[in-house]
Structures are given as structure tokens and as C-alpha cells.
């Protein structure tokens, strides 16, 4: 088999694994978006199940990252853009870790704190922006798998616009958290949650940028 054919097959397999990764991450961040509402309802059983699903997703994404690393390593120097693909896989792994950490900290915040000035609504809106951003990454991978670089680049630009919305929401919410949170413990937890969501969004932007470079090479 020619080296070019091996590269095409390896790239196709890598994109399929990345698709699997991002689908799992998308489900996890959707779970994260409903967590504030569950805390308000004091639904401890569902919160526990949700945290377990998110943690399992992190483990699954790590396993997929190891899989794509092995597959790309098998092709070795024959494969162009292997650094972009590997960086994307490792960054997605980090995103899954962020979701787990954010969910754990958020689950330890009291319902009364979230109810105050409707912080639960603002947190949910912030996470939902992250959901939209990750959904764009999902669509980008589909476009790349179909060799549709123009669509992939357009979607990446849309993901960048959402990241700017996350930044704006993060700054506004950070000020509110500092102004309205009563105890030091609650302040630190909420501050970490809000900062974590913003940092996670930055990681998603890194993946988007990597896919732009990949799309330009198609």
C-alpha cells in the first residue's frame, strides 16, 4: 500500500476517534449545564449519578486519547499534521478534566447561594455557551471527515465568536460573584467554577485553532 493511502486511512481513523471524544465531551458538558438546576431542587440522587457520568466520560476520553496516540504513532513520519491531531486529542482530554473539576466544585455550592440574585441562571447560561462552542467543534470534525475544509473553517470562526461571548459573560459574572457571595468558602468555590468554565472555553478555542490549520492543509 502506498504511503499516501496509509496517511489517508490514518487521518480518517484519527478523525473518527476525535469525533468519539467530542461526542462524549458534549454529553458531559450538557450534563454540567443542568447541574445548577439540580442543586436548586436538592436532587441528591440525580446529582450523584450526573457526577459519576461526567467522571466516567473523563476516563473514556483519556482512553480514546491513548488510542489515537497509538494509531498516529504507528504511521509515524508518513502522516502530515499529526501534531495538530495529537494536540487536539490531548486538549480534548484536558477539557474533559475541566468539566469533571467544575462539576465537583459546583456540586459543593449551597442552593441558597445559587438562588441569590439568580446566580444559577447566569451559571447555566455560561455553561450553555460552552455547550454551543463544543457543539461547533463536533460539526467541525464532521466537516473535516467529509474533506469540506471551507465549512470547517467557517464553523471554527463561529466557535471563536462564541468564545468571546463566554469571555464577556465570565467578566460580568465574576463581578457579581464578588459582590454577592456571603462566605469565603462559597466565594472561592464559585470563583473557581466561573474561572474554570472560562478556561475550558479557552481550551476549546485551542482545538478550534488546530482544526483551522488542519482544514487549510486539506
mmCIF file of C-alpha atoms in Angstrom:
data_model
loop_
_atom_site.group_PDB
_atom_site.id
_atom_site.type_symbol
_atom_site.label_atom_id
_atom_site.label_comp_id
_atom_site.label_asym_id
_atom_site.label_seq_id
_atom_site.Cartn_x
_atom_site.Cartn_y
_atom_site.Cartn_z
ATOM 1 C CA UNK A 1 0.000 0.000 0.000
ATOM 2 C CA UNK A 2 1.319 3.464 -0.894
ATOM 3 C CA UNK A 3 2.333 5.831 1.894
ATOM 4 C CA UNK A 4 -0.308 8.325 0.712
ATOM 5 C CA UNK A 5 -3.036 5.731 1.178
ATOM 6 C CA UNK A 6 -1.720 4.890 4.636
ATOM 7 C CA UNK A 7 -1.811 8.557 5.572
ATOM 8 C CA UNK A 8 -5.398 8.967 4.357
ATOM 9 C CA UNK A 9 -6.511 5.909 6.303
ATOM 10 C CA UNK A 10 -4.692 7.046 9.436
ATOM 11 C CA UNK A 11 -6.194 10.535 9.211
ATOM 12 C CA UNK A 12 -9.669 9.068 8.735
ATOM 13 C CA UNK A 13 -9.228 6.833 11.799
ATOM 14 C CA UNK A 14 -7.872 9.747 13.842
ATOM 15 C CA UNK A 15 -10.840 11.958 12.952
ATOM 16 C CA UNK A 16 -13.231 9.134 13.868
ATOM 17 C CA UNK A 17 -11.616 8.870 17.312
ATOM 18 C CA UNK A 18 -11.724 12.659 17.741
ATOM 19 C CA UNK A 19 -15.413 12.543 16.804
ATOM 20 C CA UNK A 20 -15.984 9.948 19.506
ATOM 21 C CA UNK A 21 -14.079 12.083 22.014
ATOM 22 C CA UNK A 22 -16.018 15.259 21.285
ATOM 23 C CA UNK A 23 -19.379 13.461 21.349
ATOM 24 C CA UNK A 24 -18.648 12.230 24.867
ATOM 25 C CA UNK A 25 -17.411 15.652 25.945
ATOM 26 C CA UNK A 26 -20.541 17.260 24.500
ATOM 27 C CA UNK A 27 -22.750 14.926 26.549
ATOM 28 C CA UNK A 28 -20.717 15.698 29.680
ATOM 29 C CA UNK A 29 -20.942 19.470 29.275
ATOM 30 C CA UNK A 30 -24.691 19.157 28.663
ATOM 31 C CA UNK A 31 -24.882 17.337 31.990
ATOM 32 C CA UNK A 32 -22.899 20.176 33.544
ATOM 33 C CA UNK A 33 -25.422 22.714 32.221
ATOM 34 C CA UNK A 34 -28.279 21.090 34.173
ATOM 35 C CA UNK A 35 -26.320 20.750 37.421
ATOM 36 C CA UNK A 36 -27.269 24.208 38.830
ATOM 37 C CA UNK A 37 -30.957 23.339 38.441
ATOM 38 C CA UNK A 38 -30.463 20.003 40.213
ATOM 39 C CA UNK A 39 -28.706 21.768 43.088
ATOM 40 C CA UNK A 40 -31.650 24.163 43.438
ATOM 41 C CA UNK A 41 -34.028 21.171 43.503
ATOM 42 C CA UNK A 42 -31.773 19.403 46.031
ATOM 43 C CA UNK A 43 -31.963 16.252 43.911
ATOM 44 C CA UNK A 44 -29.017 14.477 45.559
ATOM 45 C CA UNK A 45 -29.567 11.157 43.792
ATOM 46 C CA UNK A 46 -29.531 12.695 40.326
ATOM 47 C CA UNK A 47 -26.561 14.900 41.226
ATOM 48 C CA UNK A 48 -24.606 11.806 42.271
ATOM 49 C CA UNK A 49 -25.479 9.998 39.029
ATOM 50 C CA UNK A 50 -24.566 13.059 36.974
ATOM 51 C CA UNK A 51 -21.152 13.386 38.674
ATOM 52 C CA UNK A 52 -20.490 9.683 38.043
ATOM 53 C CA UNK A 53 -21.387 10.066 34.349
ATOM 54 C CA UNK A 54 -19.074 13.027 33.990
ATOM 55 C CA UNK A 55 -16.201 11.221 35.729
ATOM 56 C CA UNK A 56 -16.747 8.149 33.538
ATOM 57 C CA UNK A 57 -16.642 10.388 30.480
ATOM 58 C CA UNK A 58 -13.259 11.766 31.553
ATOM 59 C CA UNK A 59 -11.922 8.192 31.818
ATOM 60 C CA UNK A 60 -13.377 7.287 28.406
ATOM 61 C CA UNK A 61 -11.877 10.365 26.749
ATOM 62 C CA UNK A 62 -8.480 9.565 28.254
ATOM 63 C CA UNK A 63 -8.701 6.039 26.810
ATOM 64 C CA UNK A 64 -9.594 7.446 23.388
ATOM 65 C CA UNK A 65 -6.673 9.861 23.590
ATOM 66 C CA UNK A 66 -4.332 6.931 24.212
ATOM 67 C CA UNK A 67 -5.916 5.107 21.259
ATOM 68 C CA UNK A 68 -5.375 7.975 18.825
ATOM 69 C CA UNK A 69 -1.801 8.384 20.084
ATOM 70 C CA UNK A 70 -1.068 4.729 19.290
ATOM 71 C CA UNK A 71 -2.680 4.897 15.845
ATOM 72 C CA UNK A 72 -0.795 8.024 14.837
ATOM 73 C CA UNK A 73 2.461 6.626 16.221
ATOM 74 C CA UNK A 74 2.026 3.501 14.082
ATOM 75 C CA UNK A 75 2.043 5.645 10.937
ATOM 76 C CA UNK A 76 4.999 7.649 12.189
ATOM 77 C CA UNK A 77 6.560 10.238 9.907
ATOM 78 C CA UNK A 78 4.295 9.349 6.987
ATOM 79 C CA UNK A 79 1.435 11.415 8.387
ATOM 80 C CA UNK A 80 1.238 15.165 7.877
ATOM 81 C CA UNK A 81 -0.494 17.258 10.555
ATOM 82 C CA UNK A 82 -0.001 14.553 13.182
ATOM 83 C CA UNK A 83 0.998 17.258 15.685
ATOM 84 C CA UNK A 84 -2.310 19.090 15.171
ATOM 85 C CA UNK A 85 -4.290 15.885 15.587
ATOM 86 C CA UNK A 86 -2.368 14.850 18.701
ATOM 87 C CA UNK A 87 -2.587 18.328 20.234
ATOM 88 C CA UNK A 88 -6.335 18.321 19.618
ATOM 89 C CA UNK A 89 -6.714 14.906 21.278
ATOM 90 C CA UNK A 90 -4.674 15.959 24.318
ATOM 91 C CA UNK A 91 -6.516 19.270 24.635
ATOM 92 C CA UNK A 92 -9.870 17.473 24.473
ATOM 93 C CA UNK A 93 -8.603 15.277 27.303
ATOM 94 C CA UNK A 94 -7.929 18.458 29.291
ATOM 95 C CA UNK A 95 -11.430 19.754 28.504
ATOM 96 C CA UNK A 96 -12.961 16.568 29.934
ATOM 97 C CA UNK A 97 -10.864 17.106 33.067
ATOM 98 C CA UNK A 98 -12.105 20.685 33.363
ATOM 99 C CA UNK A 99 -15.722 19.504 33.188
ATOM 100 C CA UNK A 100 -15.117 16.992 35.993
ATOM 101 C CA UNK A 101 -13.441 19.602 38.199
ATOM 102 C CA UNK A 102 -16.099 22.250 37.568
ATOM 103 C CA UNK A 103 -18.912 19.785 38.284
ATOM 104 C CA UNK A 104 -17.332 18.673 41.568
ATOM 105 C CA UNK A 105 -16.847 22.224 42.844
ATOM 106 C CA UNK A 106 -20.290 23.335 41.681
ATOM 107 C CA UNK A 107 -21.938 20.378 43.437
ATOM 108 C CA UNK A 108 -20.473 21.608 46.735
ATOM 109 C CA UNK A 109 -22.077 25.053 46.497
ATOM 110 C CA UNK A 110 -25.230 25.576 48.552
ATOM 111 C CA UNK A 111 -28.557 26.011 46.781
ATOM 112 C CA UNK A 112 -29.195 29.216 48.762
ATOM 113 C CA UNK A 113 -26.045 30.741 47.285
ATOM 114 C CA UNK A 114 -27.088 29.900 43.725
ATOM 115 C CA UNK A 115 -30.608 31.214 44.313
ATOM 116 C CA UNK A 116 -29.224 34.541 45.415
ATOM 117 C CA UNK A 117 -29.810 37.054 42.632
ATOM 118 C CA UNK A 118 -30.427 34.106 40.269
ATOM 119 C CA UNK A 119 -26.784 33.085 40.051
ATOM 120 C CA UNK A 120 -27.963 29.619 38.989
ATOM 121 C CA UNK A 121 -29.492 31.118 35.838
ATOM 122 C CA UNK A 122 -26.307 33.026 34.996
ATOM 123 C CA UNK A 123 -24.127 29.958 35.575
ATOM 124 C CA UNK A 124 -26.407 27.845 33.387
ATOM 125 C CA UNK A 125 -26.248 30.451 30.602
ATOM 126 C CA UNK A 126 -22.443 30.490 30.826
ATOM 127 C CA UNK A 127 -22.229 26.699 30.569
ATOM 128 C CA UNK A 128 -24.750 26.680 27.711
ATOM 129 C CA UNK A 129 -22.427 28.955 25.743
ATOM 130 C CA UNK A 130 -19.698 26.366 26.306
ATOM 131 C CA UNK A 131 -22.118 23.689 25.080
ATOM 132 C CA UNK A 132 -22.662 25.703 21.881
ATOM 133 C CA UNK A 133 -18.920 26.127 21.433
ATOM 134 C CA UNK A 134 -18.210 22.407 21.860
ATOM 135 C CA UNK A 135 -21.081 21.578 19.507
ATOM 136 C CA UNK A 136 -19.297 23.675 16.853
ATOM 137 C CA UNK A 137 -16.178 21.545 17.358
ATOM 138 C CA UNK A 138 -18.333 18.474 16.784
ATOM 139 C CA UNK A 139 -19.556 19.943 13.491
ATOM 140 C CA UNK A 140 -16.002 20.941 12.504
ATOM 141 C CA UNK A 141 -14.788 17.347 12.845
ATOM 142 C CA UNK A 142 -17.710 16.130 10.726
ATOM 143 C CA UNK A 143 -16.790 18.665 8.046
ATOM 144 C CA UNK A 144 -13.124 17.623 8.137
ATOM 145 C CA UNK A 145 -14.109 13.967 7.849
ATOM 146 C CA UNK A 146 -16.003 14.905 4.670
ATOM 147 C CA UNK A 147 -12.981 16.881 3.378
ATOM 148 C CA UNK A 148 -15.076 20.059 3.481
ATOM 149 C CA UNK A 149 -12.407 22.496 4.620
ATOM 150 C CA UNK A 150 -14.417 25.652 3.815
ATOM 151 C CA UNK A 151 -17.286 24.621 6.088
ATOM 152 C CA UNK A 152 -14.813 23.564 8.806
ATOM 153 C CA UNK A 153 -13.098 26.971 8.752
ATOM 154 C CA UNK A 154 -16.431 28.838 8.848
ATOM 155 C CA UNK A 155 -17.533 26.742 11.840
ATOM 156 C CA UNK A 156 -14.217 27.405 13.586
ATOM 157 C CA UNK A 157 -14.787 31.142 13.204
ATOM 158 C CA UNK A 158 -18.254 30.696 14.733
ATOM 159 C CA UNK A 159 -16.680 28.866 17.671
ATOM 160 C CA UNK A 160 -14.288 31.805 18.137
ATOM 161 C CA UNK A 161 -17.233 34.226 18.296
ATOM 162 C CA UNK A 162 -18.892 32.111 20.990
ATOM 163 C CA UNK A 163 -15.643 32.115 22.977
ATOM 164 C CA UNK A 164 -15.759 35.920 23.014
ATOM 165 C CA UNK A 165 -19.324 35.727 24.363
ATOM 166 C CA UNK A 166 -18.054 33.397 27.094
ATOM 167 C CA UNK A 167 -15.387 35.968 27.990
ATOM 168 C CA UNK A 168 -17.979 38.751 28.247
ATOM 169 C CA UNK A 169 -20.309 36.618 30.386
ATOM 170 C CA UNK A 170 -17.391 35.473 32.534
ATOM 171 C CA UNK A 171 -16.302 39.041 33.326
ATOM 172 C CA UNK A 172 -19.837 40.146 34.214
ATOM 173 C CA UNK A 173 -20.494 37.071 36.353
ATOM 174 C CA UNK A 174 -17.126 37.343 38.128
ATOM 175 C CA UNK A 175 -18.045 40.835 39.336
ATOM 176 C CA UNK A 176 -21.437 39.618 40.550
ATOM 177 C CA UNK A 177 -19.883 36.703 42.421
ATOM 178 C CA UNK A 178 -17.505 39.057 44.250
ATOM 179 C CA UNK A 179 -20.329 41.445 45.104
ATOM 180 C CA UNK A 180 -22.986 38.974 46.200
ATOM 181 C CA UNK A 181 -21.436 35.833 47.708
ATOM 182 C CA UNK A 182 -21.616 35.715 51.506
ATOM 183 C CA UNK A 183 -18.983 33.300 52.858
ATOM 184 C CA UNK A 184 -15.337 32.938 51.923
ATOM 185 C CA UNK A 185 -15.798 29.224 51.129
ATOM 186 C CA UNK A 186 -18.713 29.897 48.774
ATOM 187 C CA UNK A 187 -16.831 32.766 47.187
ATOM 188 C CA UNK A 188 -13.802 30.595 46.444
ATOM 189 C CA UNK A 189 -15.903 27.747 45.042
ATOM 190 C CA UNK A 190 -17.989 29.996 42.805
ATOM 191 C CA UNK A 191 -14.913 31.900 41.687
ATOM 192 C CA UNK A 192 -13.202 28.620 40.761
ATOM 193 C CA UNK A 193 -16.305 27.408 38.898
ATOM 194 C CA UNK A 194 -16.640 30.576 36.837
ATOM 195 C CA UNK A 195 -12.913 30.726 36.080
ATOM 196 C CA UNK A 196 -12.914 27.032 35.205
ATOM 197 C CA UNK A 197 -15.664 27.488 32.631
ATOM 198 C CA UNK A 198 -13.781 30.388 31.050
ATOM 199 C CA UNK A 199 -10.514 28.413 30.959
ATOM 200 C CA UNK A 200 -12.340 25.422 29.474
ATOM 201 C CA UNK A 201 -13.676 27.707 26.747
ATOM 202 C CA UNK A 202 -10.107 28.814 26.010
ATOM 203 C CA UNK A 203 -9.118 25.150 25.588
ATOM 204 C CA UNK A 204 -11.992 24.642 23.150
ATOM 205 C CA UNK A 205 -10.676 27.650 21.219
ATOM 206 C CA UNK A 206 -7.255 25.967 21.023
ATOM 207 C CA UNK A 207 -8.887 22.893 19.457
ATOM 208 C CA UNK A 208 -10.736 25.137 17.016
ATOM 209 C CA UNK A 209 -7.477 26.841 16.000
ATOM 210 C CA UNK A 210 -5.794 23.458 15.460
ATOM 211 C CA UNK A 211 -8.637 22.380 13.198
ATOM 212 C CA UNK A 212 -8.311 25.559 11.132
ATOM 213 C CA UNK A 213 -4.689 24.606 10.418
ATOM 214 C CA UNK A 214 -5.788 21.077 9.589
ATOM 215 C CA UNK A 215 -8.547 22.341 7.277
ATOM 216 C CA UNK A 216 -6.094 24.590 5.426
ATOM 217 C CA UNK A 217 -3.961 21.526 4.615
ATOM 218 C CA UNK A 218 -6.814 19.531 3.054
#
